[in-house]
Coordinates of C-alpha atoms and ligand atoms in Angstrom, one line a residue:
X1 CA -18.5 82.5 -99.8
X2 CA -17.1 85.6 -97.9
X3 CA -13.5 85.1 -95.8
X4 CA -14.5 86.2 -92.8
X5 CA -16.1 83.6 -90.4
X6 CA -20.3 84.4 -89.7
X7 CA -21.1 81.6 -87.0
X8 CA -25.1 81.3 -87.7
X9 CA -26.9 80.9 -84.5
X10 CA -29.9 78.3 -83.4
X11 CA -32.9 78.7 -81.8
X12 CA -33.6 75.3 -80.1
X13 CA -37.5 74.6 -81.1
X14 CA -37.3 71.0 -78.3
X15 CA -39.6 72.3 -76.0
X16 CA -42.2 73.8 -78.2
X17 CA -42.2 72.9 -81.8
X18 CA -40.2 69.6 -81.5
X19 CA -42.7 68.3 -79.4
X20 CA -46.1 70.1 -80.7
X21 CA -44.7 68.8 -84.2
X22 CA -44.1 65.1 -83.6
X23 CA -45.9 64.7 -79.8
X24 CA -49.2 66.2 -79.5
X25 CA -47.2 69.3 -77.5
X26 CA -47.5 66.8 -74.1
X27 CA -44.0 67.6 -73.2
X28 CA -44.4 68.5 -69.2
X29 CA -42.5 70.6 -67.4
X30 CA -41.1 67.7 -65.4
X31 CA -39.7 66.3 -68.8
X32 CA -38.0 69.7 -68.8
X33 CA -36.4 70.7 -65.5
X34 CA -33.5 67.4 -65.4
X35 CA -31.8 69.1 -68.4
X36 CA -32.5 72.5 -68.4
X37 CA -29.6 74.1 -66.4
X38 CA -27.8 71.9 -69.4
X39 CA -29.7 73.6 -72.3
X40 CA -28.7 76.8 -70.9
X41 CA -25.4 75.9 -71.0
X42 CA -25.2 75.0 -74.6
X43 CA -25.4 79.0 -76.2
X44 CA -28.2 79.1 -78.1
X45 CA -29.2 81.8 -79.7
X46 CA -32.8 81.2 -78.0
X47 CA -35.1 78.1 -76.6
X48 CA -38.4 78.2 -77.7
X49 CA -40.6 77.2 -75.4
X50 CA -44.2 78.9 -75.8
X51 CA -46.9 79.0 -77.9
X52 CA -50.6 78.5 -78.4
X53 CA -50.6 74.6 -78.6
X54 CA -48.2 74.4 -75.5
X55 CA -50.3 76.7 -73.4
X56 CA -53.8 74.9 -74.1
X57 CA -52.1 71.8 -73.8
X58 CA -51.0 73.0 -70.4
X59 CA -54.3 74.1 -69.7
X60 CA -56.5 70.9 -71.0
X61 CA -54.3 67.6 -70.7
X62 CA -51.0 68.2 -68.7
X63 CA -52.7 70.2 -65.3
X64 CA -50.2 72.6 -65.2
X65 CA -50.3 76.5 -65.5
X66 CA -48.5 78.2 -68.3
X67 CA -47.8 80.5 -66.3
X68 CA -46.3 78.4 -63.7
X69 CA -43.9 76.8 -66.8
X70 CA -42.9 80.1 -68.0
X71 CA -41.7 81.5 -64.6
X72 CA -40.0 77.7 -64.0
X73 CA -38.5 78.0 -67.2
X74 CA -37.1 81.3 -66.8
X75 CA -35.5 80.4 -63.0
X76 CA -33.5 78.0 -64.9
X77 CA -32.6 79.6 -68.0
X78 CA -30.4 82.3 -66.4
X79 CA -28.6 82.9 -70.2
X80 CA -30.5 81.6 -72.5
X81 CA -33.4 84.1 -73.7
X82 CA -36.8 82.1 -73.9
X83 CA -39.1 82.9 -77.0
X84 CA -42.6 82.4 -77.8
X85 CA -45.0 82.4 -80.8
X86 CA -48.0 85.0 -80.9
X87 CA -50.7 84.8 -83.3
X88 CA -50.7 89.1 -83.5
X89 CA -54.3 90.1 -83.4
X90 CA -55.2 86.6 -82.3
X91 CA -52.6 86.1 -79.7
X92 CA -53.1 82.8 -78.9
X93 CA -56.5 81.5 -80.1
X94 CA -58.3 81.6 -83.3
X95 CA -60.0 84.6 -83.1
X96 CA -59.3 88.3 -82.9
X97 CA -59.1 90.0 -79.4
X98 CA -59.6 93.6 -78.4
X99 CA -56.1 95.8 -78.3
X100 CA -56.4 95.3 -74.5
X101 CA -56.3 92.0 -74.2
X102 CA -53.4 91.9 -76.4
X103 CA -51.2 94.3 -74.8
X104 CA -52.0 92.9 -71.5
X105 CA -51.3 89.1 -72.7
X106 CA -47.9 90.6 -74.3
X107 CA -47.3 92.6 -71.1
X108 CA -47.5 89.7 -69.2
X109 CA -45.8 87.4 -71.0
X110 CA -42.7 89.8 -71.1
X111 CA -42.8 90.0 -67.3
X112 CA -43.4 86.7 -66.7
X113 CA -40.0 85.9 -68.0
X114 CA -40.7 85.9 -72.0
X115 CA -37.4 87.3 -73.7
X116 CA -38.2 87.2 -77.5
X117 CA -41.6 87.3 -79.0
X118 CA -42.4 86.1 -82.8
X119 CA -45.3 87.4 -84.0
X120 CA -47.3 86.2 -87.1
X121 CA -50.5 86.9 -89.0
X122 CA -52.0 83.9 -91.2
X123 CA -52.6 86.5 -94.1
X124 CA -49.4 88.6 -93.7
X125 CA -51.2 91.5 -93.2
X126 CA -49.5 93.6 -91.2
X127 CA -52.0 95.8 -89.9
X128 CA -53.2 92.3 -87.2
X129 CA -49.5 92.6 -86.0
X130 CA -49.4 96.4 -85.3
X131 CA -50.9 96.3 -81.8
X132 CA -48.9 93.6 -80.4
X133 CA -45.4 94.6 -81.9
X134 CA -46.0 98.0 -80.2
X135 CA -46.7 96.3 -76.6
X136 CA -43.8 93.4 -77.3
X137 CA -41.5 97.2 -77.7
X138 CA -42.9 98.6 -74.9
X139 CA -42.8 95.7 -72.5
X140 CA -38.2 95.5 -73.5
X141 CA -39.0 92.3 -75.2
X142 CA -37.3 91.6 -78.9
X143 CA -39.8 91.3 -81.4
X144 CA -39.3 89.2 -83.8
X145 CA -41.6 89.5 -87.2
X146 CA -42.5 86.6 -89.0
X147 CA -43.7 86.0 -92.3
X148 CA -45.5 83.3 -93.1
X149 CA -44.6 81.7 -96.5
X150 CA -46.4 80.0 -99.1
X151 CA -46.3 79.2 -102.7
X152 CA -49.2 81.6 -105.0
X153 CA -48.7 84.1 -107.5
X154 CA -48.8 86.7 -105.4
X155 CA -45.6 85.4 -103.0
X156 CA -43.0 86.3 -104.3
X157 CA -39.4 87.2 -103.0
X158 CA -40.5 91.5 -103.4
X159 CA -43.9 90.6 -102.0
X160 CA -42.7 88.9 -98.9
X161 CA -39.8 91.7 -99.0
X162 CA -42.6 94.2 -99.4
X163 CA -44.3 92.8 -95.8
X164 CA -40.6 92.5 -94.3
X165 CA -40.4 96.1 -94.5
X166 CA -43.5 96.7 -93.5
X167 CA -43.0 94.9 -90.2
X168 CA -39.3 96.6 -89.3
X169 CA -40.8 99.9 -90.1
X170 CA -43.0 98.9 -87.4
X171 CA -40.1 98.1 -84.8
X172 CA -39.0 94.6 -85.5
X173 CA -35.8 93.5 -84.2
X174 CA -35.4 90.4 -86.7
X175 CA -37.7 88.9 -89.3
X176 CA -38.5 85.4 -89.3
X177 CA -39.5 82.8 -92.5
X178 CA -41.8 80.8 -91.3
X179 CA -42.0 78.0 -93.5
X180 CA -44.6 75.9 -91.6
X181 CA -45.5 73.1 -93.5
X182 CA -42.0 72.5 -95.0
X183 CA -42.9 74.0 -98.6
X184 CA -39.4 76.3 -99.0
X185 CA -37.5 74.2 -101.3
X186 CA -33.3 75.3 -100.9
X187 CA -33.0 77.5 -104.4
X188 CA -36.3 79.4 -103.4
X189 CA -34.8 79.6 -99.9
X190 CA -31.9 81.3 -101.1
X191 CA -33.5 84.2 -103.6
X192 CA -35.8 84.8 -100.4
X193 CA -33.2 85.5 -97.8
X194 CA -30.8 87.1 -100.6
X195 CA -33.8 89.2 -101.1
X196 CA -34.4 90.3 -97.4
X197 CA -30.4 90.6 -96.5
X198 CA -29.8 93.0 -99.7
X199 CA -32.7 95.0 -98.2
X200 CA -32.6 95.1 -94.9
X201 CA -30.3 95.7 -92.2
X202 CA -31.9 93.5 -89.0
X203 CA -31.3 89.5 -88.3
X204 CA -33.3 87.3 -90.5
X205 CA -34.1 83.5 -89.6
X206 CA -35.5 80.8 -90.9
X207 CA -37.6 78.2 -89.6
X208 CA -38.6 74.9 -91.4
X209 CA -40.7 72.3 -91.1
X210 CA -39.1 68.4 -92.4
X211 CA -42.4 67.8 -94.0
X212 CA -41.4 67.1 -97.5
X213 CA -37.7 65.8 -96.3
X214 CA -36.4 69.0 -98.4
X215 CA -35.3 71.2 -94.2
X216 CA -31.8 70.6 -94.4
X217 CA -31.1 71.1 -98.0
X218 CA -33.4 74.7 -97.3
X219 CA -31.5 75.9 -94.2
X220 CA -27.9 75.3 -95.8
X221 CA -29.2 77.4 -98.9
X222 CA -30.9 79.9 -96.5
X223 CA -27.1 79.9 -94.8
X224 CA -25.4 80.8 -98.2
X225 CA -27.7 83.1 -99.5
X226 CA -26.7 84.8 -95.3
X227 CA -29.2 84.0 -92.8
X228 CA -28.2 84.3 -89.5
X229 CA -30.5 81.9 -87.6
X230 CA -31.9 78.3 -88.1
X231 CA -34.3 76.7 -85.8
X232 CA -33.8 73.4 -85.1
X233 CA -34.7 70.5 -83.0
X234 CA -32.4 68.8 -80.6
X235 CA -32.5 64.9 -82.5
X236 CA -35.2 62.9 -80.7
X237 CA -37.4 65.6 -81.5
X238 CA -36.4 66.5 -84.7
X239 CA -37.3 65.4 -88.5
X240 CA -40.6 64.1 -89.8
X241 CA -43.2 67.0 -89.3
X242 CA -40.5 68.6 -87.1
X243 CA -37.5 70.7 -87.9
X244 CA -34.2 69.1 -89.2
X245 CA -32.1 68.0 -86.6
X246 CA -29.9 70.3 -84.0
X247 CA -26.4 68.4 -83.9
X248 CA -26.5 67.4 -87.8
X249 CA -26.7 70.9 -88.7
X250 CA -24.0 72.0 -86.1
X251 CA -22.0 68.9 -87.7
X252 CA -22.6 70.1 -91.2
X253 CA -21.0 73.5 -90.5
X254 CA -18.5 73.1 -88.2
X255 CA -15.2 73.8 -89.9
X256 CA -16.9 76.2 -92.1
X257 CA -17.2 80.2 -92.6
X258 CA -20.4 79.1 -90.7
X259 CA -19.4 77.1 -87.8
X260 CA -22.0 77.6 -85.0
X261 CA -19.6 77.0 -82.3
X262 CA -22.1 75.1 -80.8
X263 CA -20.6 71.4 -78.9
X264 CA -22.5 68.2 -79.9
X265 CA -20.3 66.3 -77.4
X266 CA -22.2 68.8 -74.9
X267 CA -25.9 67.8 -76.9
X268 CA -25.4 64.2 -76.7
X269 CA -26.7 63.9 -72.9
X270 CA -29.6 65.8 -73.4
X271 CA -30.7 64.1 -76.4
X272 CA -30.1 60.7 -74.7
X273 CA -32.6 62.5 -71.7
X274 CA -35.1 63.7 -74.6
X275 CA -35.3 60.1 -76.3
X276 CA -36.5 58.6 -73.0
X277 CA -39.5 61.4 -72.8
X278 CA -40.6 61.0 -76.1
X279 CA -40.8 57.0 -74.8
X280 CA -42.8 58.4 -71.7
X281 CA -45.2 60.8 -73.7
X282 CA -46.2 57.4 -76.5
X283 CA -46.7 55.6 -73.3
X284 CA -48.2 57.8 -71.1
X285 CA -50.7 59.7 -73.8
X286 CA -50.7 56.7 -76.3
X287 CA -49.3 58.6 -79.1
X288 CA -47.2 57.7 -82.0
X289 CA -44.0 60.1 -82.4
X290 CA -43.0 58.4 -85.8
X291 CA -44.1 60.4 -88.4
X292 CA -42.4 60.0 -91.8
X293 CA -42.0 62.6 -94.3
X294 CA -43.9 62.9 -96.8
X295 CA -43.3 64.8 -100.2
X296 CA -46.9 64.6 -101.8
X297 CA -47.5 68.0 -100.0
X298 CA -45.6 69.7 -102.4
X299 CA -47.7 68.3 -104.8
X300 CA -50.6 70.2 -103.8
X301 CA -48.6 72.8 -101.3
X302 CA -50.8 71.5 -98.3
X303 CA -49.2 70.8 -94.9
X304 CA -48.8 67.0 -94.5
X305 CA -51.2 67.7 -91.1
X306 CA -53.7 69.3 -93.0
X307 CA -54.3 66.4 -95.3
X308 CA -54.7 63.8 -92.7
X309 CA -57.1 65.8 -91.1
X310 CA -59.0 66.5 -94.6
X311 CA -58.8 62.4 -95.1
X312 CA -60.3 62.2 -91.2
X313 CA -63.2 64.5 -91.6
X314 CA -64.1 62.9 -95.4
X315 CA -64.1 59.9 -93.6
X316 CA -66.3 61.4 -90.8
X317 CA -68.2 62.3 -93.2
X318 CA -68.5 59.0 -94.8
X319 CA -67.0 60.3 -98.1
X320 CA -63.7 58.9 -98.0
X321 CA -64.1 57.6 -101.8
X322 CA -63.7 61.5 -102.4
X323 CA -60.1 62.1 -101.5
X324 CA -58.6 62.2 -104.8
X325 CA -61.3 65.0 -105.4
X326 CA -60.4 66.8 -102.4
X327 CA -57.2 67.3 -103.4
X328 CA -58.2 68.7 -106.7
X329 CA -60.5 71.2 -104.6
X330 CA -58.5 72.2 -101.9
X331 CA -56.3 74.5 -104.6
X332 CA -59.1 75.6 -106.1
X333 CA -60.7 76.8 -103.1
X334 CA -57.8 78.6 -102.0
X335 CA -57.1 80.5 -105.5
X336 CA -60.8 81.6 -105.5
X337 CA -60.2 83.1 -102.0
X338 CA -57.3 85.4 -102.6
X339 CA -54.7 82.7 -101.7
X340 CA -54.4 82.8 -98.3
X341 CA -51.8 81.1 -97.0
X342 CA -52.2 77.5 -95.4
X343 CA -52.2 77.8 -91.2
X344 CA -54.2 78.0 -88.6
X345 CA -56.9 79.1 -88.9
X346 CA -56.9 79.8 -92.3
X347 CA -56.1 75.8 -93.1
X348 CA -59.1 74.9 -91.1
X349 CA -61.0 76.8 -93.3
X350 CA -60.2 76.6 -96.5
X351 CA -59.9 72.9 -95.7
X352 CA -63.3 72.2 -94.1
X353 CA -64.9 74.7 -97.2
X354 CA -63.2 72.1 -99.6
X355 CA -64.6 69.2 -97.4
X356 CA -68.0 70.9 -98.0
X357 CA -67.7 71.4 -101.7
X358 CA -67.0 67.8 -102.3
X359 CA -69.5 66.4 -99.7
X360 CA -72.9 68.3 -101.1
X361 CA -71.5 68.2 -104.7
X362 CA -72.5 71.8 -105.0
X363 CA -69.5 74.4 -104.5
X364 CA -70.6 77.4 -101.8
X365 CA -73.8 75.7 -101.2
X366 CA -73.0 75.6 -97.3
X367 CA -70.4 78.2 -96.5
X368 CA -68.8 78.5 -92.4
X369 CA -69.6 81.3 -91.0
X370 CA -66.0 82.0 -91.0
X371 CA -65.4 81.7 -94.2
X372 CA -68.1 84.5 -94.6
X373 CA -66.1 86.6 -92.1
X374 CA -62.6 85.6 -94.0
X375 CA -64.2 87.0 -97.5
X376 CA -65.7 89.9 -95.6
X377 CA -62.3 91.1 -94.6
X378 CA -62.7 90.1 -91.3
X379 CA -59.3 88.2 -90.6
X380 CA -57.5 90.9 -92.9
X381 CA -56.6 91.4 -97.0
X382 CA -56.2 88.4 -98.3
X383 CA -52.9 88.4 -100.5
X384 CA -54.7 88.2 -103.8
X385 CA -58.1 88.9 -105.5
X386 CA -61.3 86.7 -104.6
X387 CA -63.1 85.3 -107.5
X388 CA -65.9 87.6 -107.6
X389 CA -68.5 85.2 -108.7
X390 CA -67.7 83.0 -105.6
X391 CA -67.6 86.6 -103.6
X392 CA -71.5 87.2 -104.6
X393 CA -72.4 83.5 -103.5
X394 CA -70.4 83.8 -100.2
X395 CA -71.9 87.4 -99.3
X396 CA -73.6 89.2 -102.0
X397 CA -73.6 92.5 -102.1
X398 CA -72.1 92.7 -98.5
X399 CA -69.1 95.1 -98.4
X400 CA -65.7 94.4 -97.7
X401 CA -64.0 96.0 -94.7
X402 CA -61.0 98.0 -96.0
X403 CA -59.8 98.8 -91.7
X404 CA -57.6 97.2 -89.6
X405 CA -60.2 94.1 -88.4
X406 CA -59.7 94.7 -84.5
X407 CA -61.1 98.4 -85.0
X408 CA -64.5 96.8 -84.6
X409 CA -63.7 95.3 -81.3
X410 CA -64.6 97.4 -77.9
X411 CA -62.3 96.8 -74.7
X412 CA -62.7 92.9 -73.4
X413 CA -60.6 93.0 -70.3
X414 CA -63.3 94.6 -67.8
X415 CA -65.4 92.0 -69.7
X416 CA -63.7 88.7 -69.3
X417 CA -62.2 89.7 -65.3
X418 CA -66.3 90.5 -65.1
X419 CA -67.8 86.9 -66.2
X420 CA -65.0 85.4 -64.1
X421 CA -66.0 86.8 -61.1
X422 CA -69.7 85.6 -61.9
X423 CA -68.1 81.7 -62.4
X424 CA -66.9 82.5 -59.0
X425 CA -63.4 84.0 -59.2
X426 CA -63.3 87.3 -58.1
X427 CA -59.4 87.2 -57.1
X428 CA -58.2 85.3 -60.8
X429 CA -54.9 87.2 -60.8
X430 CA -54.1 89.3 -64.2
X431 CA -52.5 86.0 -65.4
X432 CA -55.5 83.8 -64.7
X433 CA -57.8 86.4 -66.3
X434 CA -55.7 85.8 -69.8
X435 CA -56.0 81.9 -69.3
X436 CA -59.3 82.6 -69.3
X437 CA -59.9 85.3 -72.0
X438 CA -58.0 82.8 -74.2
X439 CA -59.6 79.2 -73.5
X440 CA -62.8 80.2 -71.4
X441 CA -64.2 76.4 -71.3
X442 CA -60.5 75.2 -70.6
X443 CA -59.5 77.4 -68.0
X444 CA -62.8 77.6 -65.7
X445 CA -62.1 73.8 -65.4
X446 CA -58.3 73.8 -64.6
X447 CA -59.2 76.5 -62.0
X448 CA -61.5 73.8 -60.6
X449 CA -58.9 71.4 -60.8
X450 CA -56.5 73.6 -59.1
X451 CA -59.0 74.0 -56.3
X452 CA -58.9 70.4 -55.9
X453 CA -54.8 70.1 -55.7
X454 CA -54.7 68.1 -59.0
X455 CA -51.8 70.5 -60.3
X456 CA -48.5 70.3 -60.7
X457 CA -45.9 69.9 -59.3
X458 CA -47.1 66.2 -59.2
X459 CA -48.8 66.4 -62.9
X460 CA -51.9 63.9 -63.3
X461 CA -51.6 62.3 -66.4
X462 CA -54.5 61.8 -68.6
X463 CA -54.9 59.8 -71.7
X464 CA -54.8 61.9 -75.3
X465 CA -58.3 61.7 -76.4
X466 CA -59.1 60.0 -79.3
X467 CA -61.1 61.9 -82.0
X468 CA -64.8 62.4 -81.4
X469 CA -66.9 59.6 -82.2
X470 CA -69.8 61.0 -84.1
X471 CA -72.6 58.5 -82.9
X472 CA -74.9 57.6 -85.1
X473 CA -78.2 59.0 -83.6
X474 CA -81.3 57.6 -84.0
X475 CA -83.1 58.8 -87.1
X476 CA -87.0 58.6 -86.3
X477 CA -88.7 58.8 -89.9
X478 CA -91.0 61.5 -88.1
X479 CA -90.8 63.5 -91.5
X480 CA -92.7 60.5 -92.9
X481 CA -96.0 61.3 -90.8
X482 CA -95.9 65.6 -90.6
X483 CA -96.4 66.5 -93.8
X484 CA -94.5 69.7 -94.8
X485 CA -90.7 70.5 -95.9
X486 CA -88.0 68.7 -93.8
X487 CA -84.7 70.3 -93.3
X488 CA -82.0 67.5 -93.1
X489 CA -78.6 68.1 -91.6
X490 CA -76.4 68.1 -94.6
X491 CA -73.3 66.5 -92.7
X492 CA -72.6 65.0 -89.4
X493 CA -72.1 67.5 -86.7
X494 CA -73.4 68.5 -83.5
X495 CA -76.3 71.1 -83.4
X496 CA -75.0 74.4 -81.7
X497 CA -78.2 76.4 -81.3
X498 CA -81.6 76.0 -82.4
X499 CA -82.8 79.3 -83.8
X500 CA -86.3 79.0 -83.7
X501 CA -89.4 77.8 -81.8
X502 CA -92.3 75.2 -82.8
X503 CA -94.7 77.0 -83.9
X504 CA -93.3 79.9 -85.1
X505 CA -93.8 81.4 -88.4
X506 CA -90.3 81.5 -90.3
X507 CA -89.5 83.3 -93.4
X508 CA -87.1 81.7 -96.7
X509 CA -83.5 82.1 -95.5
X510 CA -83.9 82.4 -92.3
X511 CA -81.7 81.0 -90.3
X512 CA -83.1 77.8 -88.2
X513 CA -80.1 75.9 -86.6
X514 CA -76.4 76.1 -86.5
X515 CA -74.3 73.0 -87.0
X516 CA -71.0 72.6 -86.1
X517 CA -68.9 70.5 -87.8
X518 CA -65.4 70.1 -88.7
X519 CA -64.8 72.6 -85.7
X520 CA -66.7 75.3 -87.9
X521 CA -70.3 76.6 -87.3
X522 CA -72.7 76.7 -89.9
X523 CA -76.0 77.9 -90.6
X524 CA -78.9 76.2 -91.5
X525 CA -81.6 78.4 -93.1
X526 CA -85.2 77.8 -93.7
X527 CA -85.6 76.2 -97.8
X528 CA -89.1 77.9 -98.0
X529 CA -91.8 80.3 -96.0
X530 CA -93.2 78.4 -93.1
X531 CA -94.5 77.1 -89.5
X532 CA -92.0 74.9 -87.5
X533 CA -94.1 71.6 -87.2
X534 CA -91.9 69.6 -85.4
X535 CA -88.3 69.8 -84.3
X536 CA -86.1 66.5 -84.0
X537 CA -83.2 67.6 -82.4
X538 CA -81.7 69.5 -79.2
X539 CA -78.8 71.5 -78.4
X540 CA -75.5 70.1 -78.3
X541 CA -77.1 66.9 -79.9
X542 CA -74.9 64.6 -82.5
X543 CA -76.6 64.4 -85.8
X544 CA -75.6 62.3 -89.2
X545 CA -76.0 63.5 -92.8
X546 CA -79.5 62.7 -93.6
X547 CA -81.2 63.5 -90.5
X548 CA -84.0 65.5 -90.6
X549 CA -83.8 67.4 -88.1
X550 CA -86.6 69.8 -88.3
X551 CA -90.2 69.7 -90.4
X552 CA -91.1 73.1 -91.8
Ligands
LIG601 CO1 -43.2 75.5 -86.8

């Protein structure tokens, strides 16, 4: 321990991750404002407050504009700089966006009030960050580069030092561990920061997840080994899925070479104010905020949310009896891909590809679409090598893109401001156009709403929905009287487009129908040379497994 005191700063995650981690991100504004001016008093080092789930949540279930929150946010916040998450290349959303949209969402996050942004890439590659570190620099705002950890043979401490360096040769202010699924255990923690600090001269911070009950142990080690910011979560919000608590860790340094300087006497208030909104938000959107840690995801290095939502879509599926198999597949998967690390989107995907695998009991048989694009290159290098006999049954012979992913992507701006004049919004200011751009569905009807004066201020609260009931359609046995080849719909899911006409002559491998399930498309080819003789289905219909859904 040196002699001379290093007070380690927090980042205050309450009104972003504290709440997306334990309450659905339904936190409104007006839960905010009462204790804002107090926050601000308190000298953190940051309040986070933005991100994808909290502006879509803004968007779909609270009524209120992100927009709106970020400029009422910042009126109060006269000290305290705001910070937001940014998915790099996919900004917000799950997909990559055109450089224009990117530096126009970062240019107007930055004047809208935004004061540091972190920026991330599901694969670490740096190349998805480029665009929107350079507009974070231009706009004045600190940029903040993240990596994103995991455990694989190809993360470790001189790899992620490798991408550090990468990202402050780009500009970065500070670099960020992001440890989202709470798999940095406190000795790893340490060689990892000791790593970046003997390398590098900008702030590095760390931010946990309580997942596998390990955060506190982590962020004291991460403190040792010299980091000089922890994000944490004011109590009511903090622990379980969340990050450890914001007074114990002032507590558990004060006295110390690391004393925060930071007064719980001054927390207490505001924790007693954030303990009656998490009561609201289980009331209001009939969630449950207790959620227990839960080491088994070290086990199988899977974020505890992850495997829920595996266990829900088995279940969907009406395979539940296949967990334990699951869990042996899920790894597997995710080595045979290049191990990309575990967050969205890349969770989804390698999840819902492990769901498939165990479902149809043959591996690769149906892959997502995206899964296609991920081997292709399309979301970026993937850390490691793929396996390249699953590579020839994913794409063949297709190449793999060895450019920067976005390069394929024209201008979208003109575009999206274009189709939102056709839904009938010619004067959508530059802010609006972005809402849009990001969550097209999502916006157009909050613009309606807006229209309507069902907006904040005075929020209208709406029930969390529950998860989508796949009904069980009616399966007419029509296969039974047209003789020919029926193409059944290999798991539930809801038919996205229907490829093809009756009638028409269709050729082995074409591709019929597209499915989505488990929030993935996939594509239904023809098993054999043909004529359509009947189809059993209709757009945006629910099917089961089982259901023929088409006689070739
Ligand atoms: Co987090």
């Amino acid at each position: 321990m040196a002699n001379e005191s290093k007070p380690v700063k927090i980042t205050e995650t309450v009104l972003r991750d504290g709440h997306q981690s334990l309450a659905a991100t339904r936190t409104r504004i007006n839960d905010m404002i009462p204790v804002l001016e107090q926050l601000d008093d308190i000298g953190y080092n940051a309040l986070e407050a933005w991100g994808g789930a909290t502006f879509d949540t803004c968007l779909r279930f609270l009524n209120e504009d992100p927009w709106e929150r970020l400029r009422t946010l910042k009126k109060y916040l006269k000290k305290t700089r705001v910070q937001m998450l940014l998915r790099g290349q996919n900004i917000l959303g799950y997909n990559h966006y055109a450089d224009d949209v990117v530096e126009e969402f970062v240019d107007r996050a930055v004047n809208n009030g935004m004061d540091i942004i972190r920026i991330f890439d599901a694969l670490n590659d740096v190349r998805n960050l480029e665009c929107a570190m350079k507009a974070a620099k231009k706009s004045g705002a600190h940029v903040q580069g993240a990596l994103v950890y995991t455990i694989s043979p190809y993360h470790k401490p001189e790899n992620f030092l490798q991408v550090a360096k990468d990202l402050v040769q780009l500009g970065a202010d500070s670099i960020c561990i992001k440890d989202m699924s709470g798999l940095l255990a406190p000795y790893d923690a340490y060689a990892l920061v000791s790593t970046l600090k003997s390398n590098l001269s900008v702030p590095i911070e760390v931010h946990t997840h309580y997942t596998s009950g390990m955060g506190s142990m982590t962020y004291l080690k991460a403190i040792e080994a010299g980091a000089d910011i922890i994000d944490t979560a004011l109590s009511p919000f903090a622990m379980g899925t969340s990050q450890p608590a914001t007074e114990s860790m002032i507590a558990a340094l004060r006295g110390t070479h690391y004393d925060t300087g930071l007064s719980t006497d001054k927390l207490a208030p505001i924790a007693v104010h954030f303990k009656q909104v998490k009561k609201s938000l289980e009331k209001d959107f009939n969630i449950n905020t207790n959620i227990p840690i839960d080491p088994e995801v070290l086990k199988f290095q899977i974020p505890g949310g992850m495997m829920s939502n595996m266990l829900n879509q088995l279940k969907e599926q009406g395979a539940a009896d296949k967990y334990p198999e699951l869990l042996e597949e899920m790894p597997r998967v995710r080595a045979e891909l290049g191990y990309p690390p575990l967050v969205t989107p890349t969770s989804q995907m390698v999840g819902t590809m492990s769901v498939l695998n165990v479902k149809l009991g043959e591996r690769y048989k149906l892959v997502p679409e995206e899964i296609r694009d991920m081997v292709r290159g399309k979301y970026g290098r993937l850390p490691g090598p793929i396996d390249p006999a699953v590579q020839q049954k994913i794409i063949g012979d297709e190449p793999i893109i060895t450019y920067r992913p976005a390069d394929d992507i024209k201008p979208q701006l003109a575009m999206f401001k274009q189709q939102l004049t056709e839904a009938g919004y010619p004067n959508a200011s530059r802010e609006d156009i972005l809402s849009y751009a990001l969550f097209p569905k999502v916006a157009i009807e909050f613009f309606k709403k807006v229209a309507a004066g069902e907006t904040t201020p005075s929020p209208v609260v709406t029930k969390a929905p529950t998860a989508p009931n796949i009904a069980t359609t009616q399966m007419q046995a029509i296969a039974a009287n047209v003789p020919g080849t029926a193409i059944t719909a290999p798991m539930h899911g809801k038919v996205v487009s229907i490829k093809v006409k009756d009638g028409e002559i269709v050729r082995k491998g074409q591709v019929v129908l597209v499915i989505e399930a488990m929030k993935m498309e996939n594509v239904i080819t023809a098993p054999a040379d043909g004529v359509v003789k009947a189809i059993n289905t209709s757009e945006g219909a629910k099917v089961t497994t089982g259901h023929v859904m088409m006689v070739i």
